[in-house]
Amino acid sequence: MGDGALRFAVTVGGRAFELIPSGGEVILPTHGSKIHHDAGCTHLTDPDRLPRHPDPDGLLWRRLLDAEDPAAHALSIGLRNQRGRPVTGVCSCALRPVAESHAETLPYWPIDDALRVFDPSRHQAAVEAADREAEEIRAAFPWEEWPTLSLDRYALGQPDSPGQVYSHALEFGSKALGSITGGTAKKHFVYRQNHGTWWHDKRYGNVTEAWEQVRAGIVAAVTAAREGRVRDIDDIVAVRSGIMVVAKTLRVYAPEATLPVYSDSFAHHYLDRLSPGSAAKLQPFARKELLKSLVDADPRFEGWPPQLVWHFLDWWAPARRTAAQVVRIGTSDVRGDWDHFVAGEIAAVDMDRVGDLHGYADQEEFTSAYVEAYADTGLSGQKLSARAAEIWRLLDLRVGDRVVATTGRSEVLGVGRVVGDGYAWLAHLDSERPPWHAVTVRWDEEYAGKLDEPVADWGTSVVTDVPSALWRKIQRLPLARHVGASGEAPEDSGETVEIPALDEDLQLIDDALERRGQTVLFGPPGTGKTFHALRYAVRRLGELSEDLPGVDPLAEPGSKEFGATLESLSESGRLTVVTFHPSYGYEDFVEGLRPVKGTTGLSLEPTAGVFKRVCETAAGNPGQLYLVIVDELNRGNLPRILGELITVLEKDKRGLPVTLPLTGDTFRVPPNVRLLGTMNTADRSVRMLDSAVRRRFAFVELLPDSRPLRDRRVDQLHLADFLDELNRRIRTHLDREKQIGHAFFLPEGTAVSTAAEFAAIIRGEILPLLQEYAYDDYGLLAAFLGEGLVDTVAHTLRDVSDETLVTLLYEELQVGTGAE
């Protein structure tokens, strides 16, 4: 049904998909809960005998995705499977997840189709709310007052009444107008820092001069917009660094001049959808002017207010963002916090000494205030800073993000979806208690239940990320409860596991690979470079490989599912792992002569190398991503191994032909191939790489991270504090590239817990590495580990028991530093 049809790119949930049109009808499954467009889909059994449902305009898939209650919508139009249950989802034979590079080669989903199914009435309340907020700002800060507006009425960081300044109203008090939160307060051009001094552009001699220039620039920008000269704003030097602030100010004071698209990258994105190639060489406000002129000239948008046009663009062709983030917020099982959460439709944290987060210019300022406010708690400065970072996370939560409420280390109380305006400093429902930091959440208590195993940091942290593997377990709690009650699993649970956003480490890798095509993970030993590379392969390739058996993108490292996913990806050719070494050559990687047994004996014949074979396979499947992981990249002679590929590896030269010298074949590196290398900087610095090679790779540094070791102890020794202090000494005496990674103390992903385990790692892995670093200088070795363990006279390591080794390191690296 979908065969031979024109395919389209479409963005759903921040991810790229290939839309295979239905051809006028969809296939309903026997047991499942998804519509199908292709009778040949491997998820179907006996497709020729399955019923069809008419889909005359080909938009049933979109109506299902947009339905507020998909089950009710499906039942209302007779969309049922063979067992009479509602069909509420869309199979990958209709919407196939694809690599970004492939999506960019497809025409985007037609705007005429989108307009047929878009419902403006569902956005009317949001448009009206935005208009009200704009009017409130205009009433509080009349345009006539702007030429003489005082700095204390404009700038963030005022000690009293932060909500009565313009910058605060624009960034934090007008969510319906669109968000400009994130980053630092520097986007507002001038603000008061926590210690009382003013920050401003150093081109100005003092804050008074800075404010006069900024104020004049804002007035000039609004005036230009009102006069139809939006592109002239690009020439106003004083406000050039605050595109989003100026753009949102135009929404307030010149609402018909532009669309409420504040980010320049988003404006560029929408222009590429409406008029491909038109935005490339324009300045930011020239882009905004062109975007508005295209909409004004389009009769399909006649009579639409700019705010509604933006809602349509963001629904039809959203910029590809990361998926919804998932965080966990702990509650007290003593004070009835969960009851307050449900009653108030919020998720909240008690930390009243620091007040409203909106009163701080940035995270650095908030952290300083938090550490000072809670210095009497007995926690170290490092732990207080970590707790401040947790609280600050609440400001980053957006509509659609998920919040898991927990109590203790294993009990889930409910899962909620962030709605409304995000973070707020709210009065407590219990009038006897102080205000708290809250986020508006719509809760679902179906997820209440206990996990099989406790989660270590749930007992000590307030706000934490929920890793993908843990999120999968939480999502299955309702199913587990059903099985527990009935004694058997339902025939068709209709379960759909939501893919969460990439975690921070994997997102850095993904961004680098998308930007350059090839990336190197580099860092000291034990920082998890290979571990992260394989995690990325499972997560990113896995979510694009629904057609492969045994693939689980949320599989937890070390699990059998993780191993099965790597095996399936490798067998399909989508993942290739090689290790470079001094003998590895061009003939192994690209092509070379290899002995082949024939009728007359052995002969040398040209044979494709690993990378050439991957590229040939990838060229035949452009919708899929292919990843080559090269472990120990710097141990090979890179210029020799890569040869002429050094040119065509570059992202903008992908697809260009190069002639291979051995066979004369024309060879291309397809755009859907990625190369991810790992490099141990203790062996060789990035600076030592061939400069031509270095220019063509992006580099992501992985440094020791003690967070996975937080609150883990071996006897009295706190592992995180031990690692931090040891690395501080290594940085002091050597350099940052020779630090010790956290992975040494996480065999198979679990922190060591006994003296025997810890001592074996110290003796067998850490000490030999430090001895190598110290070049048998036992004085330097003692500076790392202390003279209790290192005999500087005899140039030996003292022979002590496992328990004594732990005690000596505890006394030297923890007690000796005042950490306890």
Tab-separated table of N, CA and C in Angstrom, residues 82-175:
chain	number	residue	atom	x	y	z
A	82	GLN	N	-9.158	-6.489	15.688
A	82	GLN	CA	-10.032	-7.645	15.555
A	82	GLN	C	-10.678	-8.054	16.872
A	83	ARG	N	-10.113	-7.573	17.983
A	83	ARG	CA	-10.665	-7.916	19.292
A	83	ARG	C	-11.556	-6.812	19.839
A	84	GLY	N	-11.835	-5.818	18.992
A	84	GLY	CA	-12.754	-4.762	19.388
A	84	GLY	C	-12.134	-3.646	20.201
A	85	ARG	N	-10.801	-3.674	20.363
A	85	ARG	CA	-10.138	-2.644	21.155
A	85	ARG	C	-9.716	-1.475	20.264
A	86	PRO	N	-9.666	-0.260	20.833
A	86	PRO	CA	-9.334	0.902	19.994
A	86	PRO	C	-7.903	0.847	19.472
A	87	VAL	N	-7.735	1.261	18.242
A	87	VAL	CA	-6.415	1.372	17.626
A	87	VAL	C	-5.979	2.825	17.752
A	88	THR	N	-4.962	3.066	18.553
A	88	THR	CA	-4.640	4.435	18.971
A	88	THR	C	-3.281	4.932	18.517
A	89	GLY	N	-2.473	4.071	17.914
A	89	GLY	CA	-1.121	4.472	17.549
A	89	GLY	C	-0.849	4.299	16.075
A	90	VAL	N	0.397	4.595	15.686
A	90	VAL	CA	0.819	4.558	14.290
A	90	VAL	C	2.062	3.688	14.189
A	91	CYS	N	2.006	2.663	13.344
A	91	CYS	CA	3.127	1.737	13.191
A	91	CYS	C	4.284	2.399	12.431
A	92	SER	N	5.462	1.805	12.581
A	92	SER	CA	6.636	2.334	11.879
A	92	SER	C	6.571	2.098	10.377
A	93	CYS	N	5.611	1.284	9.903
A	93	CYS	CA	5.449	1.159	8.454
A	93	CYS	C	4.707	2.370	7.890
A	94	ALA	N	4.211	3.234	8.768
A	94	ALA	CA	3.588	4.493	8.346
A	94	ALA	C	4.481	5.681	8.695
A	95	LEU	N	5.014	5.668	9.894
A	95	LEU	CA	5.953	6.697	10.351
A	95	LEU	C	7.232	5.995	10.775
A	96	ARG	N	8.224	6.032	9.945
A	96	ARG	CA	9.466	5.310	10.208
A	96	ARG	C	10.522	6.255	10.744
A	97	PRO	N	11.047	6.012	11.948
A	97	PRO	CA	12.124	6.876	12.449
A	97	PRO	C	13.351	6.768	11.551
A	98	VAL	N	13.916	7.902	11.182
A	98	VAL	CA	15.060	7.905	10.276
A	98	VAL	C	16.130	8.858	10.797
A	99	ALA	N	17.311	8.736	10.226
A	99	ALA	CA	18.410	9.641	10.565
A	99	ALA	C	18.102	11.044	10.051
A	100	GLU	N	18.618	12.038	10.764
A	100	GLU	CA	18.408	13.436	10.364
A	100	GLU	C	18.889	13.665	8.934
A	101	SER	N	20.020	13.067	8.582
A	101	SER	CA	20.586	13.288	7.249
A	101	SER	C	19.638	12.800	6.163
A	102	HIS	N	18.927	11.710	6.413
A	102	HIS	CA	17.976	11.203	5.416
A	102	HIS	C	16.738	12.095	5.358
A	103	ALA	N	16.264	12.530	6.510
A	103	ALA	CA	15.079	13.400	6.533
A	103	ALA	C	15.312	14.658	5.707
A	104	GLU	N	16.531	15.162	5.714
A	104	GLU	CA	16.824	16.395	4.971
A	104	GLU	C	16.811	16.179	3.464
A	105	THR	N	16.868	14.928	3.015
A	105	THR	CA	16.818	14.665	1.573
A	105	THR	C	15.391	14.507	1.063
A	106	LEU	N	14.413	14.430	1.963
A	106	LEU	CA	13.018	14.215	1.583
A	106	LEU	C	12.255	15.530	1.537
A	107	PRO	N	11.237	15.628	0.684
A	107	PRO	CA	10.358	16.793	0.772
A	107	PRO	C	9.610	16.758	2.099
A	108	TYR	N	9.369	17.935	2.667
A	108	TYR	CA	8.684	17.951	3.953
A	108	TYR	C	7.183	17.752	3.733
A	109	TRP	N	6.518	17.228	4.759
A	109	TRP	CA	5.080	16.995	4.723
A	109	TRP	C	4.358	18.239	4.217
A	110	PRO	N	3.535	18.144	3.159
A	110	PRO	CA	2.968	19.335	2.512
A	110	PRO	C	2.144	20.204	3.449
A	111	ILE	N	2.318	21.503	3.320
A	111	ILE	CA	1.616	22.443	4.173
A	111	ILE	C	0.105	22.401	3.917
A	112	ASP	N	-0.314	22.099	2.692
A	112	ASP	CA	-1.750	22.011	2.414
A	112	ASP	C	-2.386	20.864	3.193
A	113	ASP	N	-1.689	19.739	3.294
A	113	ASP	CA	-2.204	18.631	4.098
A	113	ASP	C	-2.293	19.041	5.565
A	114	ALA	N	-1.266	19.744	6.025
A	114	ALA	CA	-1.245	20.171	7.423
A	114	ALA	C	-2.402	21.112	7.731
A	115	LEU	N	-2.669	22.051	6.843
A	115	LEU	CA	-3.760	23.006	7.067
A	115	LEU	C	-5.120	22.320	7.091
A	116	ARG	N	-5.260	21.196	6.375
A	116	ARG	CA	-6.537	20.492	6.374
A	116	ARG	C	-6.858	19.874	7.721
A	117	VAL	N	-5.834	19.524	8.466
A	117	VAL	CA	-6.080	18.828	9.729
A	117	VAL	C	-5.823	19.709	10.956
A	118	PHE	N	-5.158	20.846	10.779
A	118	PHE	CA	-4.866	21.749	11.902
A	118	PHE	C	-6.164	22.384	12.407
A	119	ASP	N	-6.347	22.422	13.704
A	119	ASP	CA	-7.563	22.975	14.321
A	119	ASP	C	-7.221	24.260	15.074
A	120	PRO	N	-7.456	25.440	14.474
A	120	PRO	CA	-7.113	26.702	15.149
A	120	PRO	C	-7.828	26.896	16.482
A	121	SER	N	-9.020	26.335	16.613
A	121	SER	CA	-9.783	26.556	17.850
A	121	SER	C	-9.072	25.987	19.068
A	122	ARG	N	-8.245	24.958	18.864
A	122	ARG	CA	-7.531	24.367	19.997
A	122	ARG	C	-6.411	25.268	20.492
A	123	HIS	N	-6.071	26.288	19.733
A	123	HIS	CA	-4.987	27.198	20.114
A	123	HIS	C	-5.505	28.591	20.477
A	124	GLN	N	-6.823	28.770	20.396
A	124	GLN	CA	-7.371	30.100	20.620
A	124	GLN	C	-7.099	30.599	22.031
A	125	ALA	N	-7.250	29.728	23.010
A	125	ALA	CA	-7.022	30.155	24.401
A	125	ALA	C	-5.575	30.591	24.598
A	126	ALA	N	-4.627	29.903	23.966
A	126	ALA	CA	-3.212	30.272	24.095
A	126	ALA	C	-2.945	31.612	23.436
A	127	VAL	N	-3.575	31.865	22.291
A	127	VAL	CA	-3.406	33.155	21.611
A	127	VAL	C	-3.935	34.282	22.486
A	128	GLU	N	-5.102	34.079	23.074
A	128	GLU	CA	-5.693	35.109	23.939
A	128	GLU	C	-4.853	35.337	25.182
A	129	ALA	N	-4.297	34.274	25.744
A	129	ALA	CA	-3.439	34.424	26.933
A	129	ALA	C	-2.197	35.240	26.585
A	130	ALA	N	-1.617	35.009	25.420
A	130	ALA	CA	-0.442	35.777	25.000
A	130	ALA	C	-0.790	37.247	24.840
A	131	ASP	N	-1.937	37.533	24.239
A	131	ASP	CA	-2.351	38.930	24.073
A	131	ASP	C	-2.540	39.607	25.428
A	132	ARG	N	-3.097	38.878	26.387
A	132	ARG	CA	-3.290	39.457	27.728
A	132	ARG	C	-1.949	39.769	28.381
A	133	GLU	N	-1.003	38.851	28.272
A	133	GLU	CA	0.301	39.094	28.883
A	133	GLU	C	1.001	40.284	28.234
A	134	ALA	N	0.905	40.409	26.916
A	134	ALA	CA	1.512	41.557	26.240
A	134	ALA	C	0.893	42.848	26.731
A	135	GLU	N	-0.415	42.863	26.906
A	135	GLU	CA	-1.102	44.062	27.382
A	135	GLU	C	-0.689	44.388	28.813
A	136	GLU	N	-0.502	43.382	29.647
A	136	GLU	CA	-0.068	43.609	31.028
A	136	GLU	C	1.321	44.240	31.070
A	137	ILE	N	2.212	43.782	30.202
A	137	ILE	CA	3.559	44.366	30.166
A	137	ILE	C	3.492	45.804	29.666
A	138	ARG	N	2.695	46.040	28.636
A	138	ARG	CA	2.560	47.419	28.131
A	138	ARG	C	1.979	48.340	29.185
A	139	ALA	N	1.055	47.825	30.013
A	139	ALA	CA	0.471	48.652	31.078
A	139	ALA	C	1.496	48.937	32.170
A	140	ALA	N	2.327	47.945	32.484
A	140	ALA	CA	3.324	48.130	33.548
A	140	ALA	C	4.509	48.966	33.081
A	141	PHE	N	4.825	48.866	31.775
A	141	PHE	CA	5.979	49.595	31.224
A	141	PHE	C	5.522	50.292	29.936
A	142	PRO	N	4.756	51.376	30.068
A	142	PRO	CA	4.213	52.056	28.876
A	142	PRO	C	5.334	52.464	27.913
A	143	TRP	N	5.047	52.349	26.648
A	143	TRP	CA	6.047	52.672	25.649
A	143	TRP	C	6.511	54.116	25.765
A	144	GLU	N	5.646	55.004	26.153
A	144	GLU	CA	6.008	56.419	26.270
A	144	GLU	C	7.090	56.648	27.317
A	145	GLU	N	7.213	55.738	28.281
A	145	GLU	CA	8.214	55.900	29.342
A	145	GLU	C	9.584	55.347	28.965
A	146	TRP	N	9.659	54.585	27.883
A	146	TRP	CA	10.911	53.909	27.567
A	146	TRP	C	12.091	54.853	27.308
A	147	PRO	N	11.927	55.978	26.653
A	147	PRO	CA	13.102	56.838	26.433
A	147	PRO	C	13.784	57.293	27.710
A	148	THR	N	13.059	57.261	28.833
A	148	THR	CA	13.647	57.684	30.118
A	148	THR	C	13.542	56.595	31.180
A	149	LEU	N	13.256	55.363	30.770
A	149	LEU	CA	13.097	54.265	31.731
A	149	LEU	C	14.370	54.114	32.559
A	150	SER	N	14.202	53.981	33.877
A	150	SER	CA	15.369	53.878	34.768
A	150	SER	C	15.912	52.458	34.777
A	151	LEU	N	17.185	52.331	35.111
A	151	LEU	CA	17.835	51.030	35.122
A	151	LEU	C	17.187	50.090	36.133
A	152	ASP	N	16.786	50.634	37.290
A	152	ASP	CA	16.194	49.753	38.296
A	152	ASP	C	14.820	49.241	37.890
A	153	ARG	N	14.222	49.845	36.853
A	153	ARG	CA	12.959	49.341	36.324
A	153	ARG	C	13.195	48.309	35.217
A	154	TYR	N	14.422	48.183	34.793
A	154	TYR	CA	14.721	47.284	33.678
A	154	TYR	C	15.459	46.022	34.097
A	155	ALA	N	16.457	46.141	34.948
A	155	ALA	CA	17.485	45.096	35.060
A	155	ALA	C	17.151	44.012	36.071
A	156	LEU	N	17.559	42.785	35.749
A	156	LEU	CA	17.499	41.668	36.683
A	156	LEU	C	18.495	41.890	37.820
A	157	GLY	N	18.240	41.172	38.926
A	157	GLY	CA	19.179	41.200	40.037
A	157	GLY	C	18.891	42.257	41.076
A	158	GLN	N	17.752	42.973	40.956
A	158	GLN	CA	17.401	43.979	41.958
A	158	GLN	C	17.070	43.268	43.272
A	159	PRO	N	17.552	43.760	44.382
A	159	PRO	CA	17.348	43.061	45.651
A	159	PRO	C	15.888	43.006	46.091
A	160	ASP	N	15.091	43.987	45.722
A	160	ASP	CA	13.691	44.021	46.129
A	160	ASP	C	12.782	43.958	44.915
A	161	SER	N	11.663	43.249	45.058
A	161	SER	CA	10.608	43.178	44.042
A	161	SER	C	11.146	42.853	42.654
A	162	PRO	N	11.765	41.666	42.487
A	162	PRO	CA	12.298	41.335	41.164
A	162	PRO	C	11.212	41.278	40.098
A	163	GLY	N	9.969	40.984	40.498
A	163	GLY	CA	8.890	40.887	39.529
A	163	GLY	C	8.449	42.210	38.963
A	164	GLN	N	8.980	43.322	39.462
A	164	GLN	CA	8.557	44.639	38.992
A	164	GLN	C	9.563	45.250	38.016
A	165	VAL	N	10.467	44.444	37.473
A	165	VAL	CA	11.409	44.947	36.481
A	165	VAL	C	11.092	44.318	35.135
A	166	TYR	N	11.400	45.039	34.077
A	166	TYR	CA	11.026	44.622	32.735
A	166	TYR	C	11.671	43.288	32.341
A	167	SER	N	12.969	43.146	32.589
A	167	SER	CA	13.651	41.920	32.186
A	167	SER	C	13.039	40.695	32.842
A	168	HIS	N	12.615	40.835	34.094
A	168	HIS	CA	11.976	39.718	34.792
A	168	HIS	C	10.620	39.408	34.165
A	169	ALA	N	9.839	40.446	33.880
A	169	ALA	CA	8.528	40.228	33.264
A	169	ALA	C	8.680	39.566	31.898
A	170	LEU	N	9.693	39.970	31.151
A	170	LEU	CA	9.869	39.437	29.805
A	170	LEU	C	10.305	37.973	29.837
A	171	GLU	N	11.240	37.629	30.728
A	171	GLU	CA	11.765	36.271	30.726
A	171	GLU	C	10.936	35.313	31.557
A	172	PHE	N	10.453	35.756	32.707
A	172	PHE	CA	9.814	34.826	33.632
A	172	PHE	C	8.326	35.057	33.834
A	173	GLY	N	7.835	36.226	33.501
A	173	GLY	CA	6.438	36.544	33.808
A	173	GLY	C	5.506	36.541	32.626
A	174	SER	N	5.935	35.966	31.504
A	174	SER	CA	5.092	35.997	30.305
A	174	SER	C	5.299	34.730	29.485
A	175	LYS	N	5.029	33.596	30.105
A	175	LYS	CA	5.264	32.309	29.437
A	175	LYS	C	4.362	32.119	28.225
